[in-house]
Amino acid sequence: ADADASPATESNALRTPIVAVLGHVDHGKTTLLDKIRGSAVSEGEAGAITQHIGATAVPLETVSQMAGSLVKPEDFDLPGLLFIDTPGHHSFSTLRSRGGALADIAIVVVDVNDGFQPQTLEALDILKRTGTPFVVAANKIDTTPGWNPQDGSPIQGSYDSQSDSARGRLDENLYEIIGNLSDEGFSADLYWRVQNFQKNVGVVPLSAMTGEGIPDLLAVLMGLSQRYMKEEMEIDVSGPGAGTVLEVKEERGFGATVDVVLYDGSVREDDVIVVGGVNGPIVTEVRALLQPRPNAEIRTEKRFDKVEEVRAAAGIKIAAPDLDDAMAGAPIRVVRDRSEEEVIEDVTSELAEIEVDTADEGVVVKADTLGSLEAMANALKEAEVPILRAEVGDVAPRDVAVASTAREMENKVILGFSVDVLPNAEDELETSEVRLFRDDVIYQLVEEYEEFIDERQRAQQETVMDKIIRPCRFRILEDHVFRQSGPAVVGVEVMSGTLKNNTNVAKWEGNKPTRVGQLSGIQEQGEDVSEVRAGNRVSIAIDGPTVGRQIEEGDELWTELPEKHAKILEQELSDEIPADELEALTGYLNKHRRRDPFWGK
Ligand code: GDP
């Protein structure tokens, strides 16, 4: 904006909105960022963009050149857009600020042909949770069959140059995306139909490859920021800086440094800063503020330029002593007009905000950043997986020790998100019962763990099923007594359930069950079998009774169930057993409960 029209003064200015790009893998996040940077550079002159640490600033002038008539510089007083260079919701959730997301606005990239995918949903969940406004870039429109590419054109012009069939195909895909958004609880429409961007999500059809639609995306981003975020962008640039650690990095000549996105105030050389660390807040003094050297000079010995001061919004590398334990995702604050204690308290309370609810029994969670730890904790809460301990950092021997204290086998588990395993922890893992699951995608990690649990439960049920006595009702057939006793051999029909050899046989007399003997053989068409399903007729041998005394032709008999087994079957396995067996179980329980209503409960 022209400086006279802007309300900004030396200390009070509008800062650049911070933009993050999210979406499913391969849907075109990187390509989109590259295209924006690339065409900014080719459109503009020197200074068309500024490369920050971890981010790229595109000034309003350049945005306007790229967007053509869609962005008139005189309509805006925000200075431009700051794009976070590392796309993906991993970095997005790392980039948290007090109470929410660090990015002011997000672009969710969706491949028009591939539609919604797991990470699209995950991105939307994160945006919903953090209350971040976003636009949907319906990407790869150039892959629509019959598409006639219009490089760099605004979407309306490009759309009008398509055949009816190509336009029809694209429309279909776009409406599918709009429908999917609505399924997720977002009222959405093509961006030119959206009246109120606070209530509705705008969908921008574009191609990161050909650039068509990118002018529209920039216009929506600028418009949205100018209209709804101007107040949040008003900052005191000479105030003490506030930012978030994006990454902790060893840098030759500087030791441990932190890459920081500054969203408020400024940082100067020699400022005292407080940084969130693994073992609490770190108080140190800025030794150097480093900006990347322009591309042309990057092959020289020095990759960074020192600067004296940086103002929000900016990405900056800070070199200072004692930063080894700094945590990615942690807050960083400049101590300037307040006491050190107050600032330490601020950082401490902000770190506490991210602390995860833990239980006495549960799994151990490790993640590479505070933000991803928080995201993991949320995903696990949703999956109802309790957490014993959650920390930022690689898997260490201590984690194995902690995990092995879990009582349940299914909690003797470490879930590692985007972390490494320290070599001595690997040895510990080998000799302990603890299982490690690792992944770089949260939903996959949770899924892997859930599969493990399911499998364990299935295996357990199978062993329980093997050991448990199963219900069966059967009937002695008329004229099928082959031997009176020692053992009694009779023909029976199995009415419901499965009759198994070596089980006890019971009969009801009035309200009372009586054991009549034990099954010692089953023959089906002359062959010995160990069990027989409902609906079949077999001859069986029963040790104990005599036909005509304890048992008679036509008697209804049951497999005798121990009370404990009946209880497990009813309460835990009733979904697992066949319908006819369930019928036998219910019949058996009902008979018992007529005498004792609490039997098997
Ligand atoms: P990311 O994983 O979301 O960062 O996806 P990439 O930016 O790496 O893109 C994945 C693949 O899709 C690459 O091969 C890109 O060249 C391709 N791609 C991305 N955007 C477009 C587009 O608009 N049109 C076409 N045809 N291909 C694209």
PDB file of N, CA and C in Angstrom, residues 245 248 258 273-284 321-333 340-341 343-352 354-355 370 390-392 398:
ATOM      1  N   VAL A 245       8.925 -21.613  17.874  1.00  0.00           N
ATOM      2  CA  VAL A 245      10.086 -22.327  17.343  1.00  0.00           C
ATOM      3  C   VAL A 245       9.603 -23.321  16.295  1.00  0.00           C
ATOM      4  N   VAL A 248      14.716 -26.848  15.751  1.00  0.00           N
ATOM      5  CA  VAL A 248      15.976 -26.644  16.475  1.00  0.00           C
ATOM      6  C   VAL A 248      17.058 -27.282  15.618  1.00  0.00           C
ATOM      7  N   VAL A 258      17.732 -21.815  16.795  1.00  0.00           N
ATOM      8  CA  VAL A 258      16.303 -22.084  16.590  1.00  0.00           C
ATOM      9  C   VAL A 258      15.802 -21.298  15.382  1.00  0.00           C
ATOM     10  N   ILE A 273      15.979 -13.456  25.654  1.00  0.00           N
ATOM     11  CA  ILE A 273      14.793 -14.193  25.205  1.00  0.00           C
ATOM     12  C   ILE A 273      14.510 -15.369  26.138  1.00  0.00           C
ATOM     13  N   VAL A 274      13.240 -15.773  26.179  1.00  0.00           N
ATOM     14  CA  VAL A 274      12.853 -16.986  26.912  1.00  0.00           C
ATOM     15  C   VAL A 274      12.259 -17.954  25.884  1.00  0.00           C
ATOM     16  N   VAL A 275      12.813 -19.178  25.872  1.00  0.00           N
ATOM     17  CA  VAL A 275      12.407 -20.180  24.888  1.00  0.00           C
ATOM     18  C   VAL A 275      11.928 -21.436  25.620  1.00  0.00           C
ATOM     19  N   GLY A 276      10.837 -22.023  25.177  1.00  0.00           N
ATOM     20  CA  GLY A 276      10.353 -23.268  25.783  1.00  0.00           C
ATOM     21  C   GLY A 276      11.308 -24.410  25.487  1.00  0.00           C
ATOM     22  N   GLY A 277      11.722 -25.126  26.542  1.00  0.00           N
ATOM     23  CA  GLY A 277      12.649 -26.238  26.365  1.00  0.00           C
ATOM     24  C   GLY A 277      12.094 -27.517  26.970  1.00  0.00           C
ATOM     25  N   VAL A 278      12.781 -28.624  26.646  1.00  0.00           N
ATOM     26  CA  VAL A 278      12.341 -29.932  27.143  1.00  0.00           C
ATOM     27  C   VAL A 278      12.269 -29.932  28.669  1.00  0.00           C
ATOM     28  N   ASN A 279      13.203 -29.233  29.298  1.00  0.00           N
ATOM     29  CA  ASN A 279      13.207 -29.196  30.763  1.00  0.00           C
ATOM     30  C   ASN A 279      12.750 -27.845  31.306  1.00  0.00           C
ATOM     31  N   GLY A 280      11.825 -27.234  30.618  1.00  0.00           N
ATOM     32  CA  GLY A 280      11.304 -25.946  31.086  1.00  0.00           C
ATOM     33  C   GLY A 280      11.887 -24.784  30.299  1.00  0.00           C
ATOM     34  N   PRO A 281      11.487 -23.549  30.653  1.00  0.00           N
ATOM     35  CA  PRO A 281      11.921 -22.376  29.899  1.00  0.00           C
ATOM     36  C   PRO A 281      13.443 -22.164  29.962  1.00  0.00           C
ATOM     37  N   ILE A 282      13.998 -21.755  28.824  1.00  0.00           N
ATOM     38  CA  ILE A 282      15.426 -21.452  28.734  1.00  0.00           C
ATOM     39  C   ILE A 282      15.550 -19.929  28.628  1.00  0.00           C
ATOM     40  N   VAL A 283      16.363 -19.333  29.484  1.00  0.00           N
ATOM     41  CA  VAL A 283      16.594 -17.886  29.380  1.00  0.00           C
ATOM     42  C   VAL A 283      17.978 -17.686  28.786  1.00  0.00           C
ATOM     43  N   THR A 284      18.052 -16.930  27.704  1.00  0.00           N
ATOM     44  CA  THR A 284      19.351 -16.731  27.057  1.00  0.00           C
ATOM     45  C   THR A 284      19.358 -15.377  26.340  1.00  0.00           C
ATOM     46  N   PRO A 321      23.286 -18.948  23.126  1.00  0.00           N
ATOM     47  CA  PRO A 321      23.781 -20.067  23.947  1.00  0.00           C
ATOM     48  C   PRO A 321      22.615 -20.871  24.539  1.00  0.00           C
ATOM     49  N   ASP A 322      22.875 -22.116  24.882  1.00  0.00           N
ATOM     50  CA  ASP A 322      21.942 -22.959  25.657  1.00  0.00           C
ATOM     51  C   ASP A 322      20.652 -23.330  24.942  1.00  0.00           C
ATOM     52  N   LEU A 323      20.673 -23.379  23.626  1.00  0.00           N
ATOM     53  CA  LEU A 323      19.431 -23.689  22.925  1.00  0.00           C
ATOM     54  C   LEU A 323      19.261 -25.184  22.617  1.00  0.00           C
ATOM     55  N   ASP A 324      20.212 -26.015  23.088  1.00  0.00           N
ATOM     56  CA  ASP A 324      20.164 -27.440  22.738  1.00  0.00           C
ATOM     57  C   ASP A 324      18.848 -28.103  23.121  1.00  0.00           C
ATOM     58  N   ASP A 325      18.293 -27.702  24.260  1.00  0.00           N
ATOM     59  CA  ASP A 325      17.072 -28.348  24.744  1.00  0.00           C
ATOM     60  C   ASP A 325      15.801 -27.653  24.281  1.00  0.00           C
ATOM     61  N   ALA A 326      15.930 -26.654  23.399  1.00  0.00           N
ATOM     62  CA  ALA A 326      14.733 -25.951  22.922  1.00  0.00           C
ATOM     63  C   ALA A 326      13.848 -26.947  22.179  1.00  0.00           C
ATOM     64  N   MET A 327      12.545 -26.698  22.214  1.00  0.00           N
ATOM     65  CA  MET A 327      11.598 -27.627  21.616  1.00  0.00           C
ATOM     66  C   MET A 327      10.916 -27.007  20.409  1.00  0.00           C
ATOM     67  N   ALA A 328      10.853 -27.789  19.324  1.00  0.00           N
ATOM     68  CA  ALA A 328      10.076 -27.326  18.172  1.00  0.00           C
ATOM     69  C   ALA A 328       8.624 -27.180  18.595  1.00  0.00           C
ATOM     70  N   GLY A 329       8.015 -26.092  18.208  1.00  0.00           N
ATOM     71  CA  GLY A 329       6.623 -25.842  18.564  1.00  0.00           C
ATOM     72  C   GLY A 329       6.471 -25.023  19.836  1.00  0.00           C
ATOM     73  N   ALA A 330       7.585 -24.816  20.537  1.00  0.00           N
ATOM     74  CA  ALA A 330       7.511 -24.088  21.808  1.00  0.00           C
ATOM     75  C   ALA A 330       7.496 -22.578  21.574  1.00  0.00           C
ATOM     76  N   PRO A 331       6.957 -21.831  22.544  1.00  0.00           N
ATOM     77  CA  PRO A 331       6.946 -20.376  22.416  1.00  0.00           C
ATOM     78  C   PRO A 331       8.323 -19.761  22.636  1.00  0.00           C
ATOM     79  N   ILE A 332       8.537 -18.629  22.021  1.00  0.00           N
ATOM     80  CA  ILE A 332       9.738 -17.840  22.271  1.00  0.00           C
ATOM     81  C   ILE A 332       9.289 -16.400  22.488  1.00  0.00           C
ATOM     82  N   ARG A 333       9.836 -15.767  23.539  1.00  0.00           N
ATOM     83  CA  ARG A 333       9.428 -14.405  23.890  1.00  0.00           C
ATOM     84  C   ARG A 333      10.650 -13.534  24.159  1.00  0.00           C
ATOM     85  N   GLU A 340      11.894 -10.450  33.712  1.00  0.00           N
ATOM     86  CA  GLU A 340      12.224 -11.782  33.226  1.00  0.00           C
ATOM     87  C   GLU A 340      11.263 -12.816  33.818  1.00  0.00           C
ATOM     88  N   GLU A 341      10.957 -12.646  35.115  1.00  0.00           N
ATOM     89  CA  GLU A 341      10.078 -13.603  35.806  1.00  0.00           C
ATOM     90  C   GLU A 341       8.705 -13.683  35.124  1.00  0.00           C
ATOM     91  N   VAL A 343       7.928 -12.994  32.068  1.00  0.00           N
ATOM     92  CA  VAL A 343       8.001 -13.636  30.759  1.00  0.00           C
ATOM     93  C   VAL A 343       8.173 -15.144  30.918  1.00  0.00           C
ATOM     94  N   ILE A 344       9.003 -15.536  31.894  1.00  0.00           N
ATOM     95  CA  ILE A 344       9.188 -16.975  32.153  1.00  0.00           C
ATOM     96  C   ILE A 344       7.842 -17.602  32.513  1.00  0.00           C
ATOM     97  N   GLU A 345       7.085 -16.885  33.328  1.00  0.00           N
ATOM     98  CA  GLU A 345       5.770 -17.385  33.737  1.00  0.00           C
ATOM     99  C   GLU A 345       4.847 -17.568  32.521  1.00  0.00           C
ATOM    100  N   ASP A 346       4.905 -16.581  31.637  1.00  0.00           N
ATOM    101  CA  ASP A 346       4.127 -16.658  30.392  1.00  0.00           C
ATOM    102  C   ASP A 346       4.457 -17.908  29.592  1.00  0.00           C
ATOM    103  N   VAL A 347       5.748 -18.113  29.399  1.00  0.00           N
ATOM    104  CA  VAL A 347       6.195 -19.257  28.595  1.00  0.00           C
ATOM    105  C   VAL A 347       5.796 -20.550  29.297  1.00  0.00           C
ATOM    106  N   THR A 348       5.971 -20.586  30.614  1.00  0.00           N
ATOM    107  CA  THR A 348       5.609 -21.773  31.375  1.00  0.00           C
ATOM    108  C   THR A 348       4.120 -22.086  31.221  1.00  0.00           C
ATOM    109  N   SER A 349       3.302 -21.059  31.328  1.00  0.00           N
ATOM    110  CA  SER A 349       1.862 -21.328  31.256  1.00  0.00           C
ATOM    111  C   SER A 349       1.460 -21.714  29.844  1.00  0.00           C
ATOM    112  N   GLU A 350       2.167 -21.171  28.869  1.00  0.00           N
ATOM    113  CA  GLU A 350       1.853 -21.571  27.508  1.00  0.00           C
ATOM    114  C   GLU A 350       2.248 -23.017  27.237  1.00  0.00           C
ATOM    115  N   LEU A 351       3.377 -23.424  27.837  1.00  0.00           N
ATOM    116  CA  LEU A 351       3.799 -24.813  27.692  1.00  0.00           C
ATOM    117  C   LEU A 351       2.789 -25.719  28.391  1.00  0.00           C
ATOM    118  N   ALA A 352       2.294 -25.264  29.535  1.00  0.00           N
ATOM    119  CA  ALA A 352       1.359 -26.076  30.308  1.00  0.00           C
ATOM    120  C   ALA A 352       0.048 -26.280  29.547  1.00  0.00           C
ATOM    121  N   ILE A 354      -0.301 -26.858  26.586  1.00  0.00           N
ATOM    122  CA  ILE A 354      -0.165 -27.925  25.597  1.00  0.00           C
ATOM    123  C   ILE A 354      -0.057 -29.276  26.286  1.00  0.00           C
ATOM    124  N   GLU A 355       0.096 -29.244  27.628  1.00  0.00           N
ATOM    125  CA  GLU A 355       0.306 -30.516  28.308  1.00  0.00           C
ATOM    126  C   GLU A 355      -0.882 -31.447  28.074  1.00  0.00           C
ATOM    127  N   LEU A 370       6.012 -30.042  19.883  1.00  0.00           N
ATOM    128  CA  LEU A 370       4.899 -29.863  20.807  1.00  0.00           C
ATOM    129  C   LEU A 370       3.568 -29.925  20.088  1.00  0.00           C
ATOM    130  N   ALA A 390       3.506 -38.449  27.731  1.00  0.00           N
ATOM    131  CA  ALA A 390       3.649 -37.879  26.390  1.00  0.00           C
ATOM    132  C   ALA A 390       4.749 -36.836  26.426  1.00  0.00           C
ATOM    133  N   GLU A 391       5.723 -36.983  25.543  1.00  0.00           N
ATOM    134  CA  GLU A 391       6.865 -36.062  25.544  1.00  0.00           C
ATOM    135  C   GLU A 391       7.379 -35.789  24.145  1.00  0.00           C
ATOM    136  N   VAL A 392       8.022 -34.638  23.997  1.00  0.00           N
ATOM    137  CA  VAL A 392       8.720 -34.314  22.762  1.00  0.00           C
ATOM    138  C   VAL A 392      10.114 -34.932  22.823  1.00  0.00           C
ATOM    139  N   ARG A 398      14.712 -44.500  28.714  1.00  0.00           N
ATOM    140  CA  ARG A 398      13.758 -44.193  29.780  1.00  0.00           C
ATOM    141  C   ARG A 398      12.305 -44.448  29.343  1.00  0.00           C
TER     142      ARG A 398
END
